[in-house]
Amino acid sequence: MFRLIIFAILLFSSTSYSLEIESFLGKEDKVVVKINDPHTGYIDFEGIYLIKFLSSNLPTWRTFKYVSLTASDGYTVNAPVERIIKFNPFLATGIKGKKEFSFYDIFQNKIQGLGPSYLVWDRDKHKEIRNESTFYWPYRVIKIELTNEDNLTGDVGLFNLKCASCHRDDKPLAAVPTVKQVRKAVKSMNNREFERYLKNPKTRKFNSKMPRIDLSKQEQEQIYLYLSKTK
């Protein structure tokens, strides 16, 4: 069987189960899957299919609404159970033939560490997810939780990934609003206005230099929640 060292196995509450993953062991039990990764291209990942992992370690997972995956930096993704059943993603724990579990991220222009685990999807097999964003591709995953609760606090990790290259409080760019200024502006909008603004920034400022931002609906909602609910 696929062996795991696990801390805090099956911590039960009225709404969720959680599993904190320290490391994956047993190389002989891993399978290898070639994935067309949106960050860097084709990679032979080692690991286990998420459905098999959940069924072995969190057997009631199908009765929940979401499988929530949390990375070491706090980035959290709520993957709908229906989506997991339909597309059966792969929980990668390494790359075949490589000692380091990392790759060069073309979007962030840097080497990105992925361990201890990284959720990937077979975009070649499932054409309907081929052109999706990387929202459902969390890396450095250390915790898996089953929950029926929507993420109502927003996602700082997603904001950092999608927005912080331009909007930041530390060393702000010339003529670009800081995070504090962006947060103040977003608090004056409702969710629909924010969505409209991202699609066409000139709707609020005719001479805006901000480009159109294409996000999935869930990404847009999480960034809106983060900016509107935090100080």
Short mmCIF file of C-alpha atoms in Angstrom, two decimals, residues 1-216:
data_model
loop_
_atom_site.label_atom_id
_atom_site.label_comp_id
_atom_site.label_asym_id
_atom_site.label_seq_id
_atom_site.Cartn_x
_atom_site.Cartn_y
_atom_site.Cartn_z
CA MET A 1 0.00 0.00 0.00
CA PHE A 2 0.95 3.62 -0.43
CA ARG A 3 2.61 4.38 2.91
CA LEU A 4 2.33 7.73 4.67
CA ILE A 5 3.71 9.42 7.74
CA ILE A 6 0.72 11.35 9.01
CA PHE A 7 0.24 13.63 11.96
CA ALA A 8 -3.20 14.52 13.35
CA ILE A 9 -5.01 11.75 11.51
CA LEU A 10 -8.76 12.19 11.28
CA LEU A 11 -9.24 15.17 13.56
CA PHE A 12 -13.03 15.19 13.83
CA SER A 13 -15.37 18.12 14.26
CA SER A 14 -19.04 18.55 13.52
CA THR A 15 -18.28 19.92 10.06
CA SER A 16 -15.00 18.43 8.88
CA TYR A 17 -12.21 15.89 8.96
CA SER A 18 -8.61 17.00 8.47
CA LEU A 19 -5.35 15.30 7.60
CA GLU A 20 -1.91 16.88 8.00
CA ILE A 21 0.70 15.32 5.74
CA GLU A 22 4.33 15.34 6.82
CA SER A 23 5.81 13.19 4.06
CA PHE A 24 5.12 10.40 1.63
CA LEU A 25 7.22 7.24 1.74
CA GLY A 26 7.41 3.95 -0.17
CA LYS A 27 8.80 4.67 -3.60
CA GLU A 28 7.90 1.21 -4.79
CA ASP A 29 4.22 1.94 -4.20
CA LYS A 30 4.03 5.17 -6.19
CA VAL A 31 2.73 5.38 -9.73
CA VAL A 32 4.03 7.71 -12.44
CA VAL A 33 1.69 9.90 -14.48
CA LYS A 34 2.66 12.27 -17.32
CA ILE A 35 0.88 15.60 -16.84
CA ASN A 36 0.75 18.63 -19.11
CA ASP A 37 1.45 21.15 -16.35
CA PRO A 38 0.28 24.72 -17.10
CA HIS A 39 3.29 26.20 -15.28
CA THR A 40 6.02 24.44 -17.23
CA GLY A 41 4.82 21.76 -19.70
CA TYR A 42 4.93 17.95 -19.58
CA ILE A 43 6.29 16.34 -16.41
CA ASP A 44 6.37 12.73 -15.20
CA PHE A 45 4.99 13.05 -11.67
CA GLU A 46 5.22 10.36 -8.98
CA GLY A 47 2.44 10.00 -6.45
CA ILE A 48 -1.09 8.68 -5.97
CA TYR A 49 -4.50 9.49 -7.42
CA LEU A 50 -6.43 11.71 -5.03
CA ILE A 51 -9.55 9.51 -5.04
CA LYS A 52 -7.47 6.50 -3.96
CA PHE A 53 -5.75 8.56 -1.28
CA LEU A 54 -9.01 9.96 0.09
CA SER A 55 -10.77 6.60 0.01
CA SER A 56 -7.93 5.02 2.01
CA ASN A 57 -7.45 7.76 4.59
CA LEU A 58 -10.67 9.83 4.71
CA PRO A 59 -13.29 7.26 3.64
CA THR A 60 -16.32 9.53 4.16
CA TRP A 61 -15.00 12.16 1.74
CA ARG A 62 -17.80 11.70 -0.83
CA THR A 63 -20.38 12.89 1.73
CA PHE A 64 -18.78 16.34 1.96
CA LYS A 65 -19.08 19.36 -0.33
CA TYR A 66 -15.40 20.25 -0.62
CA VAL A 67 -11.92 18.82 -0.30
CA SER A 68 -9.91 21.72 1.08
CA LEU A 69 -6.15 21.75 0.41
CA THR A 70 -3.88 24.08 2.36
CA ALA A 71 -0.31 24.94 1.39
CA SER A 72 2.55 25.77 3.74
CA ASP A 73 2.11 29.51 3.04
CA GLY A 74 -1.58 29.43 3.96
CA TYR A 75 -2.88 29.31 0.38
CA THR A 76 -6.13 27.28 0.49
CA VAL A 77 -8.21 25.81 -2.31
CA ASN A 78 -11.67 24.32 -1.83
CA ALA A 79 -11.97 21.72 -4.59
CA PRO A 80 -15.59 20.59 -5.04
CA VAL A 81 -16.08 16.88 -4.41
CA GLU A 82 -18.08 16.65 -7.66
CA ARG A 83 -15.09 17.99 -9.58
CA ILE A 84 -12.75 15.48 -7.96
CA ILE A 85 -15.07 12.57 -8.77
CA LYS A 86 -15.36 13.74 -12.37
CA PHE A 87 -11.68 14.42 -13.09
CA ASN A 88 -9.78 12.31 -10.49
CA PRO A 89 -6.72 14.57 -9.98
CA PHE A 90 -3.30 13.25 -9.03
CA LEU A 91 -1.56 14.05 -5.73
CA ALA A 92 2.07 14.33 -6.81
CA THR A 93 4.87 13.76 -4.31
CA GLY A 94 7.86 13.88 -6.61
CA ILE A 95 9.14 14.02 -10.18
CA LYS A 96 10.49 10.91 -11.85
CA GLY A 97 14.27 10.98 -12.09
CA LYS A 98 14.66 14.18 -10.05
CA LYS A 99 15.94 14.46 -6.50
CA GLU A 100 14.40 17.88 -5.96
CA PHE A 101 10.62 18.23 -6.10
CA SER A 102 10.52 21.53 -7.98
CA PHE A 103 10.19 23.07 -11.43
CA TYR A 104 10.74 26.37 -13.23
CA ASP A 105 7.51 28.39 -13.07
CA ILE A 106 7.18 30.38 -16.30
CA PHE A 107 4.52 32.64 -14.77
CA GLN A 108 6.58 33.70 -11.75
CA ASN A 109 9.94 33.37 -13.53
CA LYS A 110 11.56 31.33 -10.77
CA ILE A 111 12.23 27.85 -9.46
CA GLN A 112 9.19 26.74 -7.48
CA GLY A 113 9.36 24.15 -4.70
CA LEU A 114 6.37 21.81 -4.78
CA GLY A 115 6.68 19.46 -1.80
CA PRO A 116 5.46 17.76 0.18
CA SER A 117 2.58 17.37 -2.29
CA TYR A 118 1.13 19.05 -5.35
CA LEU A 119 -2.35 18.57 -6.83
CA VAL A 120 -2.31 18.16 -10.62
CA TRP A 121 -4.97 17.44 -13.25
CA ASP A 122 -4.86 15.54 -16.54
CA ARG A 123 -5.65 18.35 -18.97
CA ASP A 124 -5.06 16.16 -22.02
CA LYS A 125 -7.60 13.56 -20.92
CA HIS A 126 -10.23 16.10 -19.84
CA LYS A 127 -10.54 18.78 -22.52
CA GLU A 128 -13.06 20.86 -20.56
CA ILE A 129 -10.38 21.85 -18.03
CA ARG A 130 -7.57 22.34 -20.58
CA ASN A 131 -7.80 26.13 -20.66
CA GLU A 132 -8.57 26.72 -16.99
CA SER A 133 -6.39 28.88 -14.78
CA THR A 134 -4.07 27.33 -12.18
CA PHE A 135 -6.50 27.94 -9.31
CA TYR A 136 -7.02 24.21 -8.66
CA TRP A 137 -3.29 23.40 -8.83
CA PRO A 138 -2.07 24.06 -5.25
CA TYR A 139 1.52 23.09 -4.46
CA ARG A 140 3.38 22.67 -1.13
CA VAL A 141 0.16 21.11 0.20
CA ILE A 142 0.55 20.13 3.86
CA LYS A 143 -3.07 19.67 4.92
CA ILE A 144 -6.20 18.12 3.44
CA GLU A 145 -9.57 18.80 5.02
CA LEU A 146 -13.11 17.68 4.26
CA THR A 147 -15.63 20.45 4.75
CA ASN A 148 -19.09 21.69 3.84
CA GLU A 149 -18.13 25.29 4.55
CA ASP A 150 -17.44 27.79 1.78
CA ASN A 151 -14.23 29.80 2.13
CA LEU A 152 -15.59 33.10 3.45
CA THR A 153 -12.29 34.77 4.33
CA GLY A 154 -10.79 35.04 0.87
CA ASP A 155 -7.38 33.90 -0.19
CA VAL A 156 -4.19 35.89 0.39
CA GLY A 157 -2.17 33.30 -1.53
CA LEU A 158 -4.31 33.77 -4.62
CA PHE A 159 -4.02 37.55 -4.34
CA ASN A 160 -0.24 37.25 -4.09
CA LEU A 161 -0.17 35.00 -7.14
CA LYS A 162 -2.47 37.05 -9.36
CA CYS A 163 -2.10 40.64 -8.15
CA ALA A 164 0.95 41.26 -5.96
CA SER A 165 3.44 41.52 -8.82
CA CYS A 166 2.01 45.04 -9.38
CA HIS A 167 0.05 45.89 -6.22
CA ARG A 168 2.19 45.85 -3.07
CA ASP A 169 2.78 47.96 0.02
CA ASP A 170 6.50 47.15 0.14
CA LYS A 171 8.40 49.02 -2.61
CA PRO A 172 5.29 50.11 -4.54
CA LEU A 173 5.54 50.69 -8.28
CA ALA A 174 5.19 54.22 -9.60
CA ALA A 175 1.59 55.21 -10.42
CA VAL A 176 0.30 51.79 -9.26
CA PRO A 177 -2.04 51.63 -6.23
CA THR A 178 -0.68 49.89 -3.15
CA VAL A 179 -2.50 46.95 -1.56
CA LYS A 180 -3.88 49.34 1.06
CA GLN A 181 -5.25 51.63 -1.64
CA VAL A 182 -6.70 48.70 -3.62
CA ARG A 183 -8.38 47.34 -0.48
CA LYS A 184 -9.98 50.74 0.20
CA ALA A 185 -11.30 50.92 -3.38
CA VAL A 186 -12.66 47.37 -3.33
CA LYS A 187 -14.54 48.01 -0.06
CA SER A 188 -16.61 50.58 -1.98
CA MET A 189 -17.72 47.95 -4.52
CA ASN A 190 -20.01 44.96 -4.32
CA ASN A 191 -18.96 41.63 -5.80
CA ARG A 192 -20.65 42.27 -9.15
CA GLU A 193 -19.03 45.69 -9.53
CA PHE A 194 -15.64 44.19 -8.71
CA GLU A 195 -16.13 41.49 -11.35
CA ARG A 196 -17.09 44.13 -13.92
CA TYR A 197 -14.07 46.23 -13.00
CA LEU A 198 -11.64 43.34 -13.50
CA LYS A 199 -13.06 42.66 -16.95
CA ASN A 200 -12.84 46.34 -17.90
CA PRO A 201 -10.99 48.67 -15.46
CA LYS A 202 -12.04 51.71 -17.50
CA THR A 203 -15.60 51.29 -16.19
CA ARG A 204 -14.47 53.04 -12.99
CA LYS A 205 -11.55 55.08 -14.26
CA PHE A 206 -11.55 56.06 -17.93
CA ASN A 207 -7.76 56.51 -18.12
CA SER A 208 -6.87 53.40 -16.13
CA LYS A 209 -3.62 51.69 -17.18
CA MET A 210 -4.65 48.42 -15.52
CA PRO A 211 -5.06 45.58 -18.04
CA ARG A 212 -8.12 43.35 -18.24
CA ILE A 213 -7.80 40.54 -15.67
CA ASP A 214 -9.22 37.14 -16.65
CA LEU A 215 -10.04 35.05 -13.60
CA SER A 216 -12.40 32.18 -12.96
#
